[in-house]
Structures are given as C-alpha cells and as structure tokens.
Amino acid sequence: MRTHLRLSWIAALTLLGACAPLEAPVDDAEGASRYALEPLLRPGSRFLCPALELHFEFHAFGDAIQAEVSQARQPDGTQLIHIVGTHTMQFDNDSTTSVFHCAGWVDAASKVIPVELPQANIAPLALQSVRLLPFANGTMVYGWNPNVATALWWKQGAGSAVELDIQSLSGSIGVRADQAGPVTMTSTSPASFQKWVIDATPKVASDGPPVTYALPAGATMGLVRYLDEVAPGIFAWVQSSPTTNSLEYFRTDRQAPATVAFTDTSIRRVSRNSSTGHIEIVASSAYDWDADGAGAVASSALPAQALGYAAWQLTKSGIGISEKAEPNPNASKLRIPVGYQVAWPESGAFVVRDTPSTPCSERDSCRAVAEHYLLGAVQSGTQRYGVYYAWPWLESTVRPLIVLAPVP
Amino acid sequence: MQHSDVRRFSSAPRQPRRTPTAGATLAAAALGALQLVRAPEVQAQTTFRGQEIYDMARAGIDLTDSQLRLHQANERFGTMYSHFALTSRWAPGEFVMADGTRLRGNLARNQVLLGGGWGDTEEGMFFLGAHIDQLAAVGRPGQDKQSDADRFKPGGVAQMLYYLGGSVAGVQASAGILLNEMGAEQLSLDGYGNFAAERSNSPRPGSPPEVQDPSRRHNPPNSALFTLYDGHTGAYLAITYGDQEQRLMTESWTGNRTYRTERVGSGIQDLRFNLQPLRHYLPAGFGLPFATIARYDRPLTELSPSPQEQVAHKTTDFALGADDVLQGGVRWRAVINQDGRLRIAELGYVEEFRIGRFGLLFGARAMAVNRTGSYEPSGEGFLKASLLRKRPDVEGRATPTWFGLSGSYSYNTPDSTTFIPIPKAHVVGVQLVYGPTEVTKPLIPLVRAVDGRSSREED
C-alpha cells in the first residue's frame, strides 16, 4: 500500500510539473530578432535605436534602401548620430516608400544610448534637408521633416528628442561662435543676422538686436550654402551662384568676398573644419578651401571603384561607400551585399578600407538572422563605425534594426 | 565498450578563466559538501537557452540505448521481470526568453519504463513493454497567471518506444515503434531558437534555406526499431527503419524560392552496434574496466570566439576507466579530448549495506570538468534503498530487486544519461523502480559497479 502511495505521489508531482505553465510577456517577439542578433555582433557593436516600424505588409519585397547618416560632435566630445532613410517595397502591382529615422548618442564611454524620436509622417526629402547643429546644451536636428515647421531638439544626455518650433528662424541657419544657439541670416541686401538662444522649455528666443551688413559694391546675394559666426559679432557665409559657376565666401569684417571657380553642381554639404577653419565641400569630390587664408582649394577625387564593386556613393559627411553584391538566389529581386569599401577622407585624400558586409563577427551567422546593408559610416575619436541596416528574416512586420559596429 | 554519452552544454555566461589543476579541482570537488552548501546562493545563475537546451535534449534522449540496457538486464537475470520505473530529475533555473527577459522555472527530465515477459532467455521468452523519455520546461508555483491566450507553455520534447520481442538460446530480438515528439515547437522555440510566447513567424522572401526550413529543429520521423542482442558476446545491433526526408524547393512566379522538408520513401535511418561483454576477463582487482570513444558536436561553451574554429564542430573524446576497482567500490575515469585536453577526471565510491533482503546503497563521485580551459568542480551523490526478491526466477542467475527507491543530487554534471549536461546546474532526482533496478538507467552511473560485485559474490 505504501508503495502505491509513493508511486501516486511521484506520478502526481511529475504530472503537475509537466502541466504547469510558465508565464511570459506576450510581446517577446518584438525583441526576438534583436536578442538573436546581439550575441553575434562584433565586440563594441551596439543597437543605435529600437527596431524601426515601417508598417509594410510582410509579403512585400524590395531592397531599395537609401539613408543619410549624420553625426554631430558635442562640445564635450561625445557624438550624436542621426539617420534618416527610405525603404521602398514592391507589391504585386505597386510600390510604397517608407521613411525611417533614428538617433543615438555615443557617450564618453563609447556606450550607445538610443534617442527616442517623435513619430511622424516624414517626407523623403528629409534625406537632402537634414542637418545637425550642435550647441552647448544640445543639438538641433534641422530639416528633419520638410512637412513641418519644426526642428528636433535633443538636450544633451536626454533619452529623447522633442519637436521645437522654429517658425521664427527664417532664412539660413548656422551656429553661433559661443555655441549658445543658432544664428540666422536673411538673404536680403543688406544682409541681416540674428542670434538666438534655446532655453530649457525648449523655446527659441532672440538674443540681442539684429546685425546688418551691406554687401560690397558689385556683390549680389546667391544661394547660401553655409553660415556661421566665426567670432563674436563677425558672421561668415558661403554662397554659390549658378550663373557665375563660383563659390563666394563673405565675412562681415571684410569688404570683399573670397571667390573660387566651382563648376561641380552636385553640392551635398558645405561645412567648416573645426580644426583648420577651412571650408569643406562635398560634391562629386571632396574639396578643402582655405577661404580665410590663401584661398587655395584642394580637391580629393574618389578613386576608381574596385572590380565587382558598384560606383561610389558619397555621403553628405564626405565618406564614399561602394558595395559589392550578389543576386539573392532565393529571391530574384533582392540582392545580397557581400562586401563594402569605404573611402575615408584623411589629410586631403581618400583612404579606402575594406569593410565587413555585416556587423557580426561571422558573416553567415549574421545572415541567418537578417540581411544587412551598410547605410553609412561615422568616426568617433579614432574609432570608425559602420552603420548597418539589419532586416530580419523572421518578423510578422518589417522591423529593421540599426546597428553601430566597429569597422577597420 | 561502454556506450558513450553524447554531450552538449549550454552557453551559460562564461566564467573568468582560472587555471587550477585537475587534481586540485578534483580534491575540491571531493569535499562534496562545498557545492551542496553553496547551492542556494548560486542557484539562480543557471540559465536555460532555448536552442541549447533543445540540442542537448536531442543529443541526450536516445531510447535505443535504453533498449540495450533492457537486453543486458534480461541476459543477467535470464528473463524479463515485470517492472515499472519512474525517473525524474529537476533543475531550477532561469529561462531566457526571446526578448531577453528571464523567467524562473524548472527543467525536468522524466523517464518511464514499463514492461514484462514470460519464459527465460535460453529456452524461449516473450516480452513487451514501453519506454518514455521526456525533457520538459515547467513553471514554478507562485507565478502570476495571465489569460490562457497569453500563456507560454513550453511543454517538452519526448521519445516513446512500444516494443515486443523474444529470446531463444540467449539471443534476444525485439521490434518496436519509436515515436518522436522532438520538434523545436514542442519547447515553444521561435524561429531564432529562443523560448517564446509567440510561435515562429513565417520567413520573409529571400531568407536562406536554413532559416526557412531549419532541419536541426525538425521532429525526426517516427521509426520501426529492430534490435538484436547476443548474450554470449554482448553484441548489440539496433536498426531504425522509417521515412526518409528530403528538402524540396518551390519557386514562385515572382522568383521567390521557398524550402520545406518532405518525407520521401522509406529506408534505414540509423544503425548502431555495441559490444559490451558482461563477463570478467581480467583479474578482479582491475574491477570492470571500460573504454569509450565518443564523437560528438563540440559544446557551444567550448567554442572559441574565432569564426575559423567555430566551423570545426565535431570533436572526439577518449575515455578510460574502471568500476569497482579492487572490489572496493572505487571508480575512476579519465576523459581526454582529441586536442589533448583532460576534459573530465573522475573519482567515485560506492558502498552498500545489506540487512537480509534490504539493501542501502550510497554513492558519490567528484569530477574536475574542463569545458573552457579551466577546471571546474562537479559533484554527485545518491542514496538508494532496495528490497531484493527472495530468490531468482531463473536458477543460476542473479537475484533482482523487488523494489528500489533512490534520491540524488548533482552539481555541474557533464553526464547526459538521466539529465542534460547544463553547466552549473543543480539537479535533484528521484527514481522509483518496481522490479530489477538494472532495467533503467541509474540516477548516477555508479550502481553498476556494485551490482557487478554483488553478482560475482552471488556467483
């Protein structure tokens, strides 16, 4: 009898155990691809932001992905990285383009902190218009969405960015010499400059009276490509004139502009090198203009692409990317990137480096989770990073991940 | 030859590398109580990751091995005694879910054995029975309930065997149906191999064949199992016959290819041969020596971060040891990997006390286990109470037990016979046997040595 009792006890215990359920969050599929990918990444890799929501139906296909990766160096040396891109999907008789954006902050310890961005119906034009303006207390993402009259404001160290009303900021925009806020310029004659501050609200407020500057005799206003305040009360801007095929550099403390012939019409970005003070122009080549000095212009043409690689794509940050891809044997309308070359501007010339096609230590393990595309590249200190778009194979919706991974 | 254990280990967080010698670690493990005392504080460190647990279950659950043990018991006792055995071993730990969250629960391995026969192995015998071997992921009391739709029920993978057979002139043969419930979905794994509340989503167009059709997570087809055992030589042959599988591809008009596995035709699925004489060919002082060669998938925890090395998954272990050395219940074993690494150094001891038909068996073993370059202690202990039959049914053969009850505790065991070799896992087990205890796998493989000595004494 005792045997039967013991037997029944053991059997009941086992049965109870086998039937007892484990409780779990029901949304674990939301993080499944991220969790599956994470242990496969190269050391030092991080997810830049939560999975993107593209709202495509899952049976759609297409790998037409374009993106613009921007970075802003904060006064403390940390980096804010912002990505805006488009992914176009094909359906049976139709195609749809979805715009995504994402941002992350690489802090002083190289830790990536995702920055939550507002959800919005962003126009694809944002790829051309977005610009990061770093200030002492935060960074403005200007032109993030051409549909609205706002910028994004990221307060230094914050986990999210908020929309900032910039209707009062008319004209061209640049950064003040003290980085306390933006400076704007109206393209009239005389030109008018206004300094602004961004308070903790955040709200934009004018700071002092506007400063006017009469153009030198014979000079006319052109298309302003770049504006900044080089010293307190002294403003500078670069403008182009399609009619004269030249670039002009004005300073409010000088009577005559510096001029250089410039026929490259595909200008993507004009900026000032914070170390040399030179004006840098990214067009079909990268240019370095000593506009404040001797006026010399050095240009660096991208080298010929390697055999099997596609033509160079020059990003707004002046980095060239060339992709080598194969047709996907399992989907004739998709490609498999098998390698990248990235051309980094260094000392006035491009240095080409082979770059992995995935952010993983082992390419095949990465491809078992997702297809990967290199969107761009950034540099933080001496460390270079590739920004990868990881498009998981197994999801109920299209929810790509953005991975920041060290590259050579 | 002793049947080799196929071992795979989970990728629990790697410990800082230390390099104590195997001897020092073995000595530490021999203290035994060390780990028992530390058990509660390190209990939560045991992590269960879906794919690794599943792989270990696939490697560890093998009823063809159980059938060999049954044949050997029949040979030993000259007949098949009616028997029922239940073995249940449990390990507490944390299940790592698909989104990285961790849920506390238990991993359990349950084995059930039921059977009986008529006649004796020399003059004619008929027998039949059933085996069930299951690995289950189960919850723990006190967890908050959610609605049924939200519940995660990992369930378990299992293999079942229903057989019948006969024996004449010491040669046994059996035929059975081997049923597999070994698909990854049984453990609620998602497409990435993680425990998940939601089932796998369909792969999107363009995904690699292994993503669309992960053969390593398939439920193997059911089989007919045929076994043949010669009691004179100890030779054992097992053949599984059943459906053959093939991966097929379909291409749609859009150029997308989809893959699936289909069963095409029938044939021999697996063939296994084992030779293990049950007689003593060496002087008694040597005990019962055994040697093993095992080729298996290199455990994940032993893989180098180097991608080149990760490709070489297969590895081979050579093991040498002896049970019941000097007839004193001492067991030793050394397992050396093909890379020259001493993977396991083991020292065990068993002692039995008998008062009439009642027996009390105590056993413990300490091991130094080298998984990742440093030695870690492993310890196991068990206590078994048994009651012998008054006399054997077959003259001249060993007297079996009538009833046996065992309890065990293991820490960090590399053994996969009755559990799965999860690093740092604390495992408690119970075994209840009606009939000969030899028909089922022991909680800890030390019993056989004493049983061997007992049989010689009786002889």
PDB file of C-alpha atoms in Angstrom, chain A residues 3 6-7 10-11 13-14 17-18 20-29 31-33 35-36 58-61 92 328-334 361-362 367-369 371 391-396, chain B residues 49 84 86 90 95-100 103-104 110 138-139 143-146 150-152 190-192 194 196-198 201-209 211 254-257 259 310 403 405 432:
ATOM      1  CA  THR A   3       4.410   1.612  -2.440  1.00  0.00           C
ATOM      2  CA  ARG A   6       4.566   6.771  -3.017  1.00  0.00           C
ATOM      3  CA  LEU A   7       4.063   5.881  -6.617  1.00  0.00           C
ATOM      4  CA  ILE A  10       5.629  10.825  -7.562  1.00  0.00           C
ATOM      5  CA  ALA A  11       3.344  10.468 -10.576  1.00  0.00           C
ATOM      6  CA  LEU A  13       4.182  15.545  -8.832  1.00  0.00           C
ATOM      7  CA  THR A  14       5.541  14.816 -12.280  1.00  0.00           C
ATOM      8  CA  GLY A  17       5.115  19.784 -13.141  1.00  0.00           C
ATOM      9  CA  ALA A  18       4.600  18.841 -16.767  1.00  0.00           C
ATOM     10  CA  ALA A  20       2.325  23.826 -15.044  1.00  0.00           C
ATOM     11  CA  PRO A  21       2.684  26.738 -17.410  1.00  0.00           C
ATOM     12  CA  LEU A  22       5.426  29.281 -17.489  1.00  0.00           C
ATOM     13  CA  GLU A  23       4.234  32.835 -17.704  1.00  0.00           C
ATOM     14  CA  ALA A  24       5.928  35.224 -20.067  1.00  0.00           C
ATOM     15  CA  PRO A  25       5.408  38.617 -21.601  1.00  0.00           C
ATOM     16  CA  VAL A  26       3.422  38.221 -24.786  1.00  0.00           C
ATOM     17  CA  ASP A  27       5.421  40.762 -26.709  1.00  0.00           C
ATOM     18  CA  ASP A  28       8.681  38.872 -26.649  1.00  0.00           C
ATOM     19  CA  ALA A  29       8.547  38.532 -30.413  1.00  0.00           C
ATOM     20  CA  GLY A  31      12.583  41.906 -29.344  1.00  0.00           C
ATOM     21  CA  ALA A  32      13.326  38.485 -30.772  1.00  0.00           C
ATOM     22  CA  SER A  33      15.448  39.486 -33.727  1.00  0.00           C
ATOM     23  CA  TYR A  35      18.013  39.400 -28.986  1.00  0.00           C
ATOM     24  CA  ALA A  36      19.016  36.803 -31.571  1.00  0.00           C
ATOM     25  CA  PHE A  58       5.252  41.102 -44.716  1.00  0.00           C
ATOM     26  CA  HIS A  59       4.929  39.620 -48.181  1.00  0.00           C
ATOM     27  CA  ALA A  60       6.284  42.798 -49.763  1.00  0.00           C
ATOM     28  CA  PHE A  61       9.798  42.659 -51.144  1.00  0.00           C
ATOM     29  CA  ASP A  92       2.306  42.781 -56.900  1.00  0.00           C
ATOM     30  CA  ASN A 328      19.860  36.572 -53.854  1.00  0.00           C
ATOM     31  CA  PRO A 329      19.394  33.008 -55.145  1.00  0.00           C
ATOM     32  CA  ASN A 330      16.185  32.727 -53.135  1.00  0.00           C
ATOM     33  CA  ALA A 331      14.566  35.940 -54.350  1.00  0.00           C
ATOM     34  CA  SER A 332      15.465  37.246 -57.764  1.00  0.00           C
ATOM     35  CA  LYS A 333      14.503  40.808 -56.877  1.00  0.00           C
ATOM     36  CA  LEU A 334      16.740  41.039 -53.860  1.00  0.00           C
ATOM     37  CA  SER A 361      31.970  38.501 -36.232  1.00  0.00           C
ATOM     38  CA  GLU A 362      30.879  35.764 -38.594  1.00  0.00           C
ATOM     39  CA  ARG A 367      22.769  36.352 -42.346  1.00  0.00           C
ATOM     40  CA  ALA A 368      20.915  33.596 -40.527  1.00  0.00           C
ATOM     41  CA  VAL A 369      19.087  36.325 -38.609  1.00  0.00           C
ATOM     42  CA  GLU A 371      20.023  40.704 -44.314  1.00  0.00           C
ATOM     43  CA  TRP A 391      16.433  43.486 -41.906  1.00  0.00           C
ATOM     44  CA  PRO A 392      15.299  40.347 -40.043  1.00  0.00           C
ATOM     45  CA  TRP A 393      14.038  37.306 -41.878  1.00  0.00           C
ATOM     46  CA  LEU A 394      11.524  36.353 -39.240  1.00  0.00           C
ATOM     47  CA  GLU A 395       9.088  39.036 -38.244  1.00  0.00           C
ATOM     48  CA  SER A 396       5.397  39.489 -38.585  1.00  0.00           C
TER      49      SER A 396
ATOM     50  CA  ARG B  49      18.567  28.984 -23.519  1.00  0.00           C
ATOM     51  CA  PHE B  84       7.824  -0.215 -13.699  1.00  0.00           C
ATOM     52  CA  LEU B  86       9.986   6.250 -12.964  1.00  0.00           C
ATOM     53  CA  TRP B  90      14.758  18.526 -11.859  1.00  0.00           C
ATOM     54  CA  PHE B  95      14.546  30.549 -18.941  1.00  0.00           C
ATOM     55  CA  VAL B  96      15.900  33.191 -21.281  1.00  0.00           C
ATOM     56  CA  MET B  97      13.010  34.364 -23.414  1.00  0.00           C
ATOM     57  CA  ALA B  98      13.070  35.650 -26.957  1.00  0.00           C
ATOM     58  CA  ASP B  99      13.218  39.282 -25.880  1.00  0.00           C
ATOM     59  CA  GLY B 100      15.916  38.648 -23.328  1.00  0.00           C
ATOM     60  CA  LEU B 103      11.636  33.666 -16.198  1.00  0.00           C
ATOM     61  CA  ARG B 104      12.327  31.375 -13.313  1.00  0.00           C
ATOM     62  CA  ASN B 110      11.252  12.290 -16.844  1.00  0.00           C
ATOM     63  CA  VAL B 138       7.970  23.766 -16.458  1.00  0.00           C
ATOM     64  CA  GLY B 139       6.960  26.688 -14.339  1.00  0.00           C
ATOM     65  CA  GLN B 143       3.931  32.781 -10.862  1.00  0.00           C
ATOM     66  CA  ASP B 144       1.249  35.245 -11.795  1.00  0.00           C
ATOM     67  CA  LYS B 145      -1.412  33.834 -14.023  1.00  0.00           C
ATOM     68  CA  GLN B 146      -2.363  35.525 -17.218  1.00  0.00           C
ATOM     69  CA  ASP B 150      -1.069  34.847 -23.134  1.00  0.00           C
ATOM     70  CA  ARG B 151       0.366  31.758 -21.591  1.00  0.00           C
ATOM     71  CA  PHE B 152       3.690  30.424 -22.529  1.00  0.00           C
ATOM     72  CA  ASP B 190      10.723  30.655 -32.068  1.00  0.00           C
ATOM     73  CA  GLY B 191      12.461  30.776 -35.433  1.00  0.00           C
ATOM     74  CA  TYR B 192      15.632  32.064 -33.807  1.00  0.00           C
ATOM     75  CA  ASN B 194      14.637  31.108 -28.273  1.00  0.00           C
ATOM     76  CA  ALA B 196       8.970  32.461 -26.897  1.00  0.00           C
ATOM     77  CA  ALA B 197       5.372  33.222 -26.094  1.00  0.00           C
ATOM     78  CA  GLU B 198       4.615  33.507 -29.763  1.00  0.00           C
ATOM     79  CA  ASN B 201       6.721  33.892 -37.828  1.00  0.00           C
ATOM     80  CA  SER B 202       6.977  32.921 -41.456  1.00  0.00           C
ATOM     81  CA  PRO B 203      10.281  33.854 -43.000  1.00  0.00           C
ATOM     82  CA  ARG B 204      10.180  36.679 -45.497  1.00  0.00           C
ATOM     83  CA  PRO B 205      11.176  36.196 -49.141  1.00  0.00           C
ATOM     84  CA  GLY B 206      14.857  35.716 -49.764  1.00  0.00           C
ATOM     85  CA  SER B 207      15.734  34.121 -46.465  1.00  0.00           C
ATOM     86  CA  PRO B 208      18.361  31.351 -46.556  1.00  0.00           C
ATOM     87  CA  PRO B 209      17.121  27.748 -46.762  1.00  0.00           C
ATOM     88  CA  VAL B 211      16.056  29.921 -41.977  1.00  0.00           C
ATOM     89  CA  THR B 254       7.978  36.363 -58.560  1.00  0.00           C
ATOM     90  CA  GLY B 255      11.217  34.406 -58.348  1.00  0.00           C
ATOM     91  CA  ASN B 256      10.977  33.727 -54.633  1.00  0.00           C
ATOM     92  CA  ARG B 257      12.101  30.293 -53.520  1.00  0.00           C
ATOM     93  CA  TYR B 259      12.011  25.442 -48.907  1.00  0.00           C
ATOM     94  CA  GLN B 310      33.651  27.540 -34.774  1.00  0.00           C
ATOM     95  CA  PHE B 403      11.664  -2.651  -5.257  1.00  0.00           C
ATOM     96  CA  LEU B 405      13.875   3.918  -4.362  1.00  0.00           C
ATOM     97  CA  LEU B 432      11.312   4.624  -8.164  1.00  0.00           C
TER      98      LEU B 432
END
